[in-house]
GROMACS .gro file of C-alpha atoms in nm:
model
  422
    1UNK     CA    1  -1.517   2.450  -0.698
    2UNK     CA    2  -1.559   2.410  -0.334
    3UNK     CA    3  -1.372   2.091  -0.207
    4UNK     CA    4  -1.572   1.898   0.079
    5UNK     CA    5  -1.408   1.778   0.390
    6UNK     CA    6  -1.497   1.414   0.503
    7UNK     CA    7  -1.466   1.168   0.771
    8UNK     CA    8  -1.307   0.844   0.726
    9UNK     CA    9  -1.374   0.579   1.018
   10UNK     CA   10  -1.449   0.890   1.225
   11UNK     CA   11  -1.141   1.074   1.150
   12UNK     CA   12  -1.152   1.426   0.997
   13UNK     CA   13  -0.965   1.488   0.681
   14UNK     CA   14  -0.884   1.818   0.480
   15UNK     CA   15  -0.806   1.834   0.125
   16UNK     CA   16  -0.437   1.827   0.021
   17UNK     CA   17  -0.272   2.118  -0.150
   18UNK     CA   18   0.030   2.025  -0.363
   19UNK     CA   19   0.245   2.355  -0.382
   20UNK     CA   20   0.496   2.475  -0.630
   21UNK     CA   21   0.783   2.258  -0.756
   22UNK     CA   22   0.714   2.003  -0.479
   23UNK     CA   23   0.483   1.812  -0.748
   24UNK     CA   24   0.783   1.727  -0.954
   25UNK     CA   25   0.901   1.440  -0.696
   26UNK     CA   26   0.581   1.250  -0.729
   27UNK     CA   27   0.566   1.251  -1.125
   28UNK     CA   28   0.708   1.007  -1.351
   29UNK     CA   29   0.736   0.980  -1.736
   30UNK     CA   30   0.463   0.745  -1.891
   31UNK     CA   31   0.548   0.784  -2.259
   32UNK     CA   32   0.603   1.079  -2.511
   33UNK     CA   33   0.403   1.366  -2.380
   34UNK     CA   34   0.252   1.169  -2.090
   35UNK     CA   35   0.316   1.180  -1.725
   36UNK     CA   36   0.212   0.937  -1.442
   37UNK     CA   37   0.124   1.023  -1.079
   38UNK     CA   38  -0.001   0.805  -0.801
   39UNK     CA   39  -0.247   0.910  -0.514
   40UNK     CA   40  -0.322   0.765  -0.185
   41UNK     CA   41  -0.701   0.780  -0.141
   42UNK     CA   42  -0.796   0.610   0.192
   43UNK     CA   43  -1.162   0.583   0.088
   44UNK     CA   44  -1.096   0.402  -0.240
   45UNK     CA   45  -1.164   0.061  -0.071
   46UNK     CA   46  -1.497  -0.054  -0.222
   47UNK     CA   47  -1.605  -0.158  -0.582
   48UNK     CA   48  -1.833   0.125  -0.612
   49UNK     CA   49  -1.558   0.380  -0.535
   50UNK     CA   50  -1.351   0.210  -0.815
   51UNK     CA   51  -1.634   0.239  -1.046
   52UNK     CA   52  -1.687   0.594  -0.967
   53UNK     CA   53  -1.331   0.725  -0.993
   54UNK     CA   54  -1.244   0.513  -1.310
   55UNK     CA   55  -1.540   0.662  -1.492
   56UNK     CA   56  -1.516   1.022  -1.361
   57UNK     CA   57  -1.127   1.098  -1.418
   58UNK     CA   58  -1.084   0.978  -1.772
   59UNK     CA   59  -1.371   1.208  -1.864
   60UNK     CA   60  -1.148   1.516  -1.789
   61UNK     CA   61  -0.959   1.694  -2.058
   62UNK     CA   62  -0.592   1.577  -2.063
   63UNK     CA   63  -0.653   1.253  -1.857
   64UNK     CA   64  -0.557   0.942  -2.044
   65UNK     CA   65  -0.655   0.681  -1.776
   66UNK     CA   66  -0.715   0.621  -1.426
   67UNK     CA   67  -0.679   0.300  -1.253
   68UNK     CA   68  -0.779   0.218  -0.870
   69UNK     CA   69  -0.601  -0.025  -0.655
   70UNK     CA   70  -0.823  -0.121  -0.394
   71UNK     CA   71  -0.567  -0.315  -0.200
   72UNK     CA   72  -0.339  -0.025  -0.160
   73UNK     CA   73  -0.617   0.239  -0.181
   74UNK     CA   74  -0.428   0.412  -0.455
   75UNK     CA   75  -0.526   0.570  -0.784
   76UNK     CA   76  -0.267   0.582  -1.088
   77UNK     CA   77  -0.343   0.853  -1.338
   78UNK     CA   78  -0.167   0.890  -1.673
   79UNK     CA   79  -0.229   1.249  -1.808
   80UNK     CA   80  -0.103   1.461  -2.098
   81UNK     CA   81   0.165   1.709  -1.984
   82UNK     CA   82   0.047   2.072  -1.990
   83UNK     CA   83  -0.315   1.985  -2.025
   84UNK     CA   84  -0.413   1.927  -1.671
   85UNK     CA   85  -0.222   1.963  -1.330
   86UNK     CA   86  -0.169   1.710  -1.055
   87UNK     CA   87  -0.361   1.957  -0.817
   88UNK     CA   88  -0.655   1.972  -1.061
   89UNK     CA   89  -0.681   1.585  -1.024
   90UNK     CA   90  -0.669   1.611  -0.642
   91UNK     CA   91  -0.940   1.867  -0.641
   92UNK     CA   92  -1.163   1.659  -0.859
   93UNK     CA   93  -1.108   1.361  -0.648
   94UNK     CA   94  -1.192   1.582  -0.348
   95UNK     CA   95  -1.513   1.716  -0.511
   96UNK     CA   96  -1.612   1.343  -0.568
   97UNK     CA   97  -1.558   1.286  -0.192
   98UNK     CA   98  -1.227   1.105  -0.196
   99UNK     CA   99  -0.950   1.291   0.002
  100UNK     CA  100  -0.633   1.225  -0.195
  101UNK     CA  101  -0.263   1.297  -0.167
  102UNK     CA  102   0.054   1.198  -0.361
  103UNK     CA  103   0.149   0.835  -0.277
  104UNK     CA  104   0.463   0.793  -0.072
  105UNK     CA  105   0.502   0.440   0.083
  106UNK     CA  106   0.706   0.583   0.360
  107UNK     CA  107   0.438   0.813   0.479
  108UNK     CA  108   0.107   0.603   0.429
  109UNK     CA  109   0.114   0.379   0.712
  110UNK     CA  110   0.236   0.054   0.546
  111UNK     CA  111   0.493   0.012   0.817
  112UNK     CA  112   0.277   0.148   1.112
  113UNK     CA  113   0.031  -0.017   1.339
  114UNK     CA  114  -0.248  -0.131   1.154
  115UNK     CA  115  -0.518   0.108   1.319
  116UNK     CA  116  -0.805   0.025   1.070
  117UNK     CA  117  -0.759  -0.367   1.116
  118UNK     CA  118  -0.768  -0.299   1.493
  119UNK     CA  119  -1.115  -0.117   1.468
  120UNK     CA  120  -1.258  -0.372   1.246
  121UNK     CA  121  -1.138  -0.669   1.478
  122UNK     CA  122  -1.275  -0.473   1.801
  123UNK     CA  123  -1.615  -0.415   1.624
  124UNK     CA  124  -1.616  -0.786   1.513
  125UNK     CA  125  -1.552  -0.901   1.869
  126UNK     CA  126  -1.830  -0.660   2.014
  127UNK     CA  127  -2.102  -0.764   1.753
  128UNK     CA  128  -2.020  -1.141   1.802
  129UNK     CA  129  -2.048  -1.102   2.187
  130UNK     CA  130  -2.380  -0.935   2.140
  131UNK     CA  131  -2.504  -1.184   1.889
  132UNK     CA  132  -2.419  -1.481   2.092
  133UNK     CA  133  -2.598  -1.337   2.401
  134UNK     CA  134  -2.908  -1.203   2.229
  135UNK     CA  135  -2.953  -1.500   2.031
  136UNK     CA  136  -2.954  -1.717   2.382
  137UNK     CA  137  -3.205  -1.479   2.501
  138UNK     CA  138  -3.417  -1.511   2.181
  139UNK     CA  139  -3.414  -1.884   2.216
  140UNK     CA  140  -3.591  -1.855   2.547
  141UNK     CA  141  -3.865  -1.629   2.387
  142UNK     CA  142  -3.898  -1.870   2.109
  143UNK     CA  143  -3.935  -2.156   2.331
  144UNK     CA  144  -4.255  -2.016   2.481
  145UNK     CA  145  -4.171  -1.723   2.724
  146UNK     CA  146  -4.463  -1.507   2.765
  147UNK     CA  147  -4.580  -1.193   2.928
  148UNK     CA  148  -4.340  -1.043   3.187
  149UNK     CA  149  -4.071  -1.310   3.121
  150UNK     CA  150  -4.080  -1.223   2.755
  151UNK     CA  151  -4.073  -0.845   2.817
  152UNK     CA  152  -3.773  -0.896   3.055
  153UNK     CA  153  -3.582  -1.085   2.790
  154UNK     CA  154  -3.657  -0.814   2.521
  155UNK     CA  155  -3.525  -0.543   2.762
  156UNK     CA  156  -3.206  -0.748   2.831
  157UNK     CA  157  -3.159  -0.802   2.452
  158UNK     CA  158  -3.209  -0.425   2.394
  159UNK     CA  159  -2.955  -0.339   2.658
  160UNK     CA  160  -2.705  -0.556   2.494
  161UNK     CA  161  -2.787  -0.510   2.124
  162UNK     CA  162  -2.829  -0.130   2.100
  163UNK     CA  163  -2.485  -0.012   2.229
  164UNK     CA  164  -2.330  -0.289   2.018
  165UNK     CA  165  -2.505  -0.166   1.697
  166UNK     CA  166  -2.387   0.193   1.784
  167UNK     CA  167  -2.038   0.072   1.825
  168UNK     CA  168  -1.992  -0.217   1.564
  169UNK     CA  169  -2.199  -0.052   1.303
  170UNK     CA  170  -1.972   0.260   1.263
  171UNK     CA  171  -1.773   0.141   0.968
  172UNK     CA  172  -2.105   0.114   0.768
  173UNK     CA  173  -2.267   0.435   0.925
  174UNK     CA  174  -1.975   0.666   0.836
  175UNK     CA  175  -1.949   0.537   0.496
  176UNK     CA  176  -2.319   0.574   0.441
  177UNK     CA  177  -2.316   0.914   0.569
  178UNK     CA  178  -2.048   1.038   0.339
  179UNK     CA  179  -2.203   0.880   0.041
  180UNK     CA  180  -2.550   1.041   0.104
  181UNK     CA  181  -2.381   1.384   0.176
  182UNK     CA  182  -2.227   1.356  -0.169
  183UNK     CA  183  -2.554   1.268  -0.334
  184UNK     CA  184  -2.454   0.901  -0.383
  185UNK     CA  185  -2.551   0.568  -0.259
  186UNK     CA  186  -2.328   0.269  -0.181
  187UNK     CA  187  -2.377  -0.077  -0.046
  188UNK     CA  188  -2.337   0.059   0.309
  189UNK     CA  189  -2.652   0.271   0.285
  190UNK     CA  190  -2.920  -0.008   0.274
  191UNK     CA  191  -2.710  -0.206   0.530
  192UNK     CA  192  -2.729   0.090   0.761
  193UNK     CA  193  -3.090   0.155   0.694
  194UNK     CA  194  -3.174  -0.221   0.747
  195UNK     CA  195  -2.989  -0.242   1.076
  196UNK     CA  196  -3.091   0.090   1.226
  197UNK     CA  197  -3.461   0.034   1.120
  198UNK     CA  198  -3.460  -0.315   1.262
  199UNK     CA  199  -3.294  -0.191   1.594
  200UNK     CA  200  -3.553   0.104   1.634
  201UNK     CA  201  -3.855  -0.108   1.559
  202UNK     CA  202  -3.732  -0.372   1.791
  203UNK     CA  203  -3.709  -0.110   2.059
  204UNK     CA  204  -4.064   0.032   1.975
  205UNK     CA  205  -4.202  -0.333   1.984
  206UNK     CA  206  -4.032  -0.377   2.335
  207UNK     CA  207  -4.158  -0.052   2.471
  208UNK     CA  208  -4.522  -0.143   2.377
  209UNK     CA  209  -4.488  -0.505   2.497
  210UNK     CA  210  -4.534  -0.667   2.176
  211UNK     CA  211  -4.446  -1.039   2.111
  212UNK     CA  212  -4.163  -1.007   1.866
  213UNK     CA  213  -3.841  -0.792   1.847
  214UNK     CA  214  -3.552  -0.851   1.618
  215UNK     CA  215  -3.244  -0.737   1.813
  216UNK     CA  216  -3.081  -1.074   1.729
  217UNK     CA  217  -3.126  -1.001   1.339
  218UNK     CA  218  -2.949  -0.651   1.370
  219UNK     CA  219  -2.644  -0.771   1.566
  220UNK     CA  220  -2.605  -1.105   1.384
  221UNK     CA  221  -2.624  -0.914   1.050
  222UNK     CA  222  -2.342  -0.685   1.160
  223UNK     CA  223  -2.144  -0.975   1.266
  224UNK     CA  224  -2.139  -1.162   0.952
  225UNK     CA  225  -2.068  -0.836   0.752
  226UNK     CA  226  -1.788  -0.740   0.973
  227UNK     CA  227  -1.646  -1.092   0.936
  228UNK     CA  228  -1.631  -1.043   0.559
  229UNK     CA  229  -1.485  -0.697   0.573
  230UNK     CA  230  -1.201  -0.814   0.805
  231UNK     CA  231  -1.122  -1.100   0.580
  232UNK     CA  232  -1.101  -0.851   0.303
  233UNK     CA  233  -0.881  -0.616   0.500
  234UNK     CA  234  -0.642  -0.898   0.609
  235UNK     CA  235  -0.603  -1.003   0.244
  236UNK     CA  236  -0.534  -0.653   0.139
  237UNK     CA  237  -0.299  -0.604   0.421
  238UNK     CA  238  -0.097  -0.895   0.334
  239UNK     CA  239  -0.054  -0.762  -0.013
  240UNK     CA  240   0.032  -0.423   0.107
  241UNK     CA  241   0.304  -0.580   0.346
  242UNK     CA  242   0.484  -0.733   0.035
  243UNK     CA  243   0.513  -0.393  -0.122
  244UNK     CA  244   0.628  -0.234   0.224
  245UNK     CA  245   0.920  -0.493   0.245
  246UNK     CA  246   1.022  -0.391  -0.115
  247UNK     CA  247   1.019  -0.022  -0.055
  248UNK     CA  248   1.208  -0.072   0.273
  249UNK     CA  249   1.505  -0.214   0.056
  250UNK     CA  250   1.568   0.124  -0.093
  251UNK     CA  251   1.790   0.357   0.114
  252UNK     CA  252   1.643   0.680   0.237
  253UNK     CA  253   1.957   0.894   0.161
  254UNK     CA  254   2.303   0.894  -0.008
  255UNK     CA  255   2.636   1.055   0.017
  256UNK     CA  256   2.652   1.292  -0.289
  257UNK     CA  257   2.998   1.337  -0.438
  258UNK     CA  258   3.032   1.694  -0.573
  259UNK     CA  259   3.246   1.812  -0.877
  260UNK     CA  260   3.520   1.955  -0.642
  261UNK     CA  261   3.537   1.605  -0.438
  262UNK     CA  262   3.335   1.738  -0.126
  263UNK     CA  263   3.063   1.510   0.006
  264UNK     CA  264   2.716   1.574   0.164
  265UNK     CA  265   2.429   1.367   0.257
  266UNK     CA  266   2.104   1.419   0.071
  267UNK     CA  267   1.772   1.258   0.093
  268UNK     CA  268   1.706   0.992  -0.202
  269UNK     CA  269   1.429   1.201  -0.347
  270UNK     CA  270   1.671   1.469  -0.441
  271UNK     CA  271   1.898   1.230  -0.647
  272UNK     CA  272   1.874   1.257  -1.034
  273UNK     CA  273   2.045   1.080  -1.324
  274UNK     CA  274   2.414   1.216  -1.382
  275UNK     CA  275   2.497   1.255  -1.019
  276UNK     CA  276   2.769   1.072  -0.842
  277UNK     CA  277   2.715   0.896  -0.493
  278UNK     CA  278   2.958   0.711  -0.259
  279UNK     CA  279   2.815   0.389  -0.133
  280UNK     CA  280   2.987   0.267   0.206
  281UNK     CA  281   3.026  -0.091   0.277
  282UNK     CA  282   2.707  -0.221   0.447
  283UNK     CA  283   2.479   0.035   0.279
  284UNK     CA  284   2.191  -0.007   0.027
  285UNK     CA  285   2.194   0.140  -0.312
  286UNK     CA  286   1.965   0.454  -0.330
  287UNK     CA  287   1.935   0.437  -0.694
  288UNK     CA  288   2.025   0.270  -1.035
  289UNK     CA  289   2.365   0.340  -1.169
  290UNK     CA  290   2.704   0.232  -1.309
  291UNK     CA  291   3.006   0.146  -1.073
  292UNK     CA  292   3.290   0.395  -1.167
  293UNK     CA  293   3.527   0.346  -0.886
  294UNK     CA  294   3.598   0.052  -0.644
  295UNK     CA  295   3.541  -0.337  -0.627
  296UNK     CA  296   3.295  -0.495  -0.411
  297UNK     CA  297   3.050  -0.770  -0.356
  298UNK     CA  298   2.678  -0.692  -0.408
  299UNK     CA  299   2.391  -0.887  -0.257
  300UNK     CA  300   2.159  -0.880  -0.567
  301UNK     CA  301   1.890  -1.149  -0.440
  302UNK     CA  302   1.625  -0.890  -0.501
  303UNK     CA  303   1.681  -0.934  -0.859
  304UNK     CA  304   1.819  -1.285  -0.913
  305UNK     CA  305   1.692  -1.469  -0.596
  306UNK     CA  306   2.052  -1.574  -0.555
  307UNK     CA  307   2.173  -1.538  -0.189
  308UNK     CA  308   2.532  -1.558  -0.290
  309UNK     CA  309   2.693  -1.217  -0.336
  310UNK     CA  310   2.810  -1.107  -0.673
  311UNK     CA  311   3.136  -0.922  -0.730
  312UNK     CA  312   3.115  -0.603  -0.907
  313UNK     CA  313   3.363  -0.345  -1.060
  314UNK     CA  314   3.382  -0.034  -1.258
  315UNK     CA  315   3.129  -0.037  -1.551
  316UNK     CA  316   2.892  -0.305  -1.381
  317UNK     CA  317   2.526  -0.212  -1.350
  318UNK     CA  318   2.374  -0.174  -0.996
  319UNK     CA  319   2.015  -0.120  -0.901
  320UNK     CA  320   1.819   0.035  -0.605
  321UNK     CA  321   1.764  -0.207  -0.328
  322UNK     CA  322   2.085  -0.402  -0.383
  323UNK     CA  323   2.320  -0.424  -0.084
  324UNK     CA  324   2.679  -0.327  -0.105
  325UNK     CA  325   2.872  -0.571   0.133
  326UNK     CA  326   3.259  -0.550   0.206
  327UNK     CA  327   3.407  -0.223   0.038
  328UNK     CA  328   3.293   0.113  -0.044
  329UNK     CA  329   3.211   0.190  -0.425
  330UNK     CA  330   3.138   0.501  -0.620
  331UNK     CA  331   2.833   0.500  -0.841
  332UNK     CA  332   2.718   0.732  -1.122
  333UNK     CA  333   2.332   0.750  -1.115
  334UNK     CA  334   2.149   0.648  -1.420
  335UNK     CA  335   1.799   0.644  -1.281
  336UNK     CA  336   1.655   0.762  -0.955
  337UNK     CA  337   1.311   0.807  -0.773
  338UNK     CA  338   1.014   0.650  -0.962
  339UNK     CA  339   1.238   0.547  -1.257
  340UNK     CA  340   1.443   0.294  -1.070
  341UNK     CA  341   1.410  -0.093  -1.125
  342UNK     CA  342   1.286  -0.105  -0.749
  343UNK     CA  343   1.002   0.131  -0.828
  344UNK     CA  344   0.912  -0.047  -1.149
  345UNK     CA  345   0.883  -0.369  -0.929
  346UNK     CA  346   0.647  -0.202  -0.693
  347UNK     CA  347   0.432  -0.091  -0.979
  348UNK     CA  348   0.424  -0.430  -1.118
  349UNK     CA  349   0.326  -0.593  -0.784
  350UNK     CA  350   0.051  -0.324  -0.749
  351UNK     CA  351  -0.077  -0.421  -1.114
  352UNK     CA  352  -0.057  -0.784  -0.999
  353UNK     CA  353  -0.270  -0.716  -0.697
  354UNK     CA  354  -0.552  -0.555  -0.915
  355UNK     CA  355  -0.584  -0.882  -1.104
  356UNK     CA  356  -0.932  -1.034  -1.016
  357UNK     CA  357  -1.081  -1.366  -1.114
  358UNK     CA  358  -1.380  -1.364  -1.347
  359UNK     CA  359  -1.619  -1.427  -1.066
  360UNK     CA  360  -1.494  -1.153  -0.840
  361UNK     CA  361  -1.535  -0.908  -1.143
  362UNK     CA  362  -1.895  -1.036  -1.193
  363UNK     CA  363  -1.970  -0.973  -0.817
  364UNK     CA  364  -1.811  -0.628  -0.839
  365UNK     CA  365  -2.051  -0.538  -1.136
  366UNK     CA  366  -2.355  -0.678  -0.974
  367UNK     CA  367  -2.283  -0.477  -0.660
  368UNK     CA  368  -2.290  -0.130  -0.852
  369UNK     CA  369  -2.672  -0.214  -0.911
  370UNK     CA  370  -2.727  -0.361  -0.571
  371UNK     CA  371  -2.812  -0.038  -0.365
  372UNK     CA  372  -3.073   0.116  -0.628
  373UNK     CA  373  -3.250  -0.232  -0.658
  374UNK     CA  374  -3.276  -0.286  -0.301
  375UNK     CA  375  -3.400   0.080  -0.214
  376UNK     CA  376  -3.657   0.027  -0.501
  377UNK     CA  377  -3.764  -0.305  -0.365
  378UNK     CA  378  -3.807  -0.189  -0.008
  379UNK     CA  379  -4.003   0.126  -0.118
  380UNK     CA  380  -4.234  -0.083  -0.349
  381UNK     CA  381  -4.303  -0.316  -0.052
  382UNK     CA  382  -4.389  -0.033   0.191
  383UNK     CA  383  -4.625   0.141  -0.072
  384UNK     CA  384  -4.763  -0.202  -0.163
  385UNK     CA  385  -4.868  -0.305   0.183
  386UNK     CA  386  -5.011   0.033   0.241
  387UNK     CA  387  -5.211   0.008  -0.087
  388UNK     CA  388  -5.337  -0.320   0.030
  389UNK     CA  389  -5.501  -0.184   0.342
  390UNK     CA  390  -5.217  -0.280   0.598
  391UNK     CA  391  -5.123   0.007   0.875
  392UNK     CA  392  -4.813   0.181   0.888
  393UNK     CA  393  -4.665  -0.056   1.149
  394UNK     CA  394  -4.688  -0.375   0.943
  395UNK     CA  395  -4.593  -0.195   0.616
  396UNK     CA  396  -4.271  -0.060   0.767
  397UNK     CA  397  -4.201  -0.412   0.921
  398UNK     CA  398  -4.228  -0.562   0.577
  399UNK     CA  399  -4.003  -0.317   0.438
  400UNK     CA  400  -3.758  -0.372   0.706
  401UNK     CA  401  -3.770  -0.722   0.638
  402UNK     CA  402  -3.670  -0.666   0.267
  403UNK     CA  403  -3.373  -0.468   0.370
  404UNK     CA  404  -3.248  -0.722   0.616
  405UNK     CA  405  -3.308  -1.020   0.387
  406UNK     CA  406  -3.147  -0.850   0.100
  407UNK     CA  407  -2.819  -0.724   0.276
  408UNK     CA  408  -2.519  -0.876   0.097
  409UNK     CA  409  -2.401  -1.120   0.360
  410UNK     CA  410  -2.307  -1.392   0.106
  411UNK     CA  411  -2.158  -1.123  -0.107
  412UNK     CA  412  -1.959  -0.954   0.165
  413UNK     CA  413  -1.838  -1.273   0.336
  414UNK     CA  414  -1.786  -1.519   0.032
  415UNK     CA  415  -1.572  -1.311  -0.188
  416UNK     CA  416  -1.325  -1.209   0.069
  417UNK     CA  417  -1.303  -1.562   0.200
  418UNK     CA  418  -1.228  -1.678  -0.174
  419UNK     CA  419  -0.958  -1.408  -0.214
  420UNK     CA  420  -0.795  -1.496   0.128
  421UNK     CA  421  -0.803  -1.864   0.037
  422UNK     CA  422  -0.654  -1.797  -0.316
   0.00000   0.00000   0.00000
């Protein structure tokens, strides 16, 4: 099976290869004979992507379930041990057009600059500037400007709108191209078609000195769609920041106490149940365990919500993410990595983010049928006008009008606005 590469917002991605025993650090138990692995999938950010992944992966032999988290752009897969490998899951996602890699919160950009949000905000600003200025020029034409004055305003509109469409439309164009390359359609395909056709037909009308051009429709449509997409991004970024704050509570490494009493520093991912670690005053707990030596106070506000420290002594249970305050202690690890209480909290928050209202689920289901229906309607309009004896020019304009009118401004703007408000 040949794995395709893809572009995400203009950046080039290669398929990820999971080599050797490195896979073990990403896998946790999900029950007798079952394993759980979580992938970061940057393209899993639209309802149609969720529908495709959740339908395709469970059809593979050995896969019990697959659940997409649109907020974190992650895919959680439960599979039967020995029947399918994590690399096979990555390969299948790559074949579907979704570049995947094992999820590691410290490497996924949760705590880095929000580049995607910046791109959307710049595109929104450019489209808003173009829409307001082109609309002002259009008002003059609607008010009765004719001949040379009208043509001048059309050319001014073209000089503002065309560069704005090329820049602000990139999030939709890249998504549509990737979908078409893989033989799929998504909601961005009719959006891209409508915007591009309206822009090119408007330029054609301007070159030929016709009375009407529709640059204002192109840039205004992009402005409203980008507003919805940016609101959706803000909502998801806010939810991701909560997870990032939880993840930051876990120590990145620990001082391992060997059987001969020697000590060495190891990354937290190498810790396993049964190991013994020394936790200095002021350090965070790297894993769940039992105090075997020392008496200290622990900041356990993560678990209890109580800001007052709690005294611990040998035999007391402690958890990853707690902060050891005044004195060093020695801890025997009972759970590490994906099995800690902190990891379970992150999983529960991720599950909570996936909860959607009844109306949002209805909107997502309707969106799956949107693209085929709109393309069929536009094609029917084009053929119908031709059969009725209209020329190519009028028939194409009618089909473009259908694409523009049926673009999901309300769906793209209302649903994110409701989610942000909630």
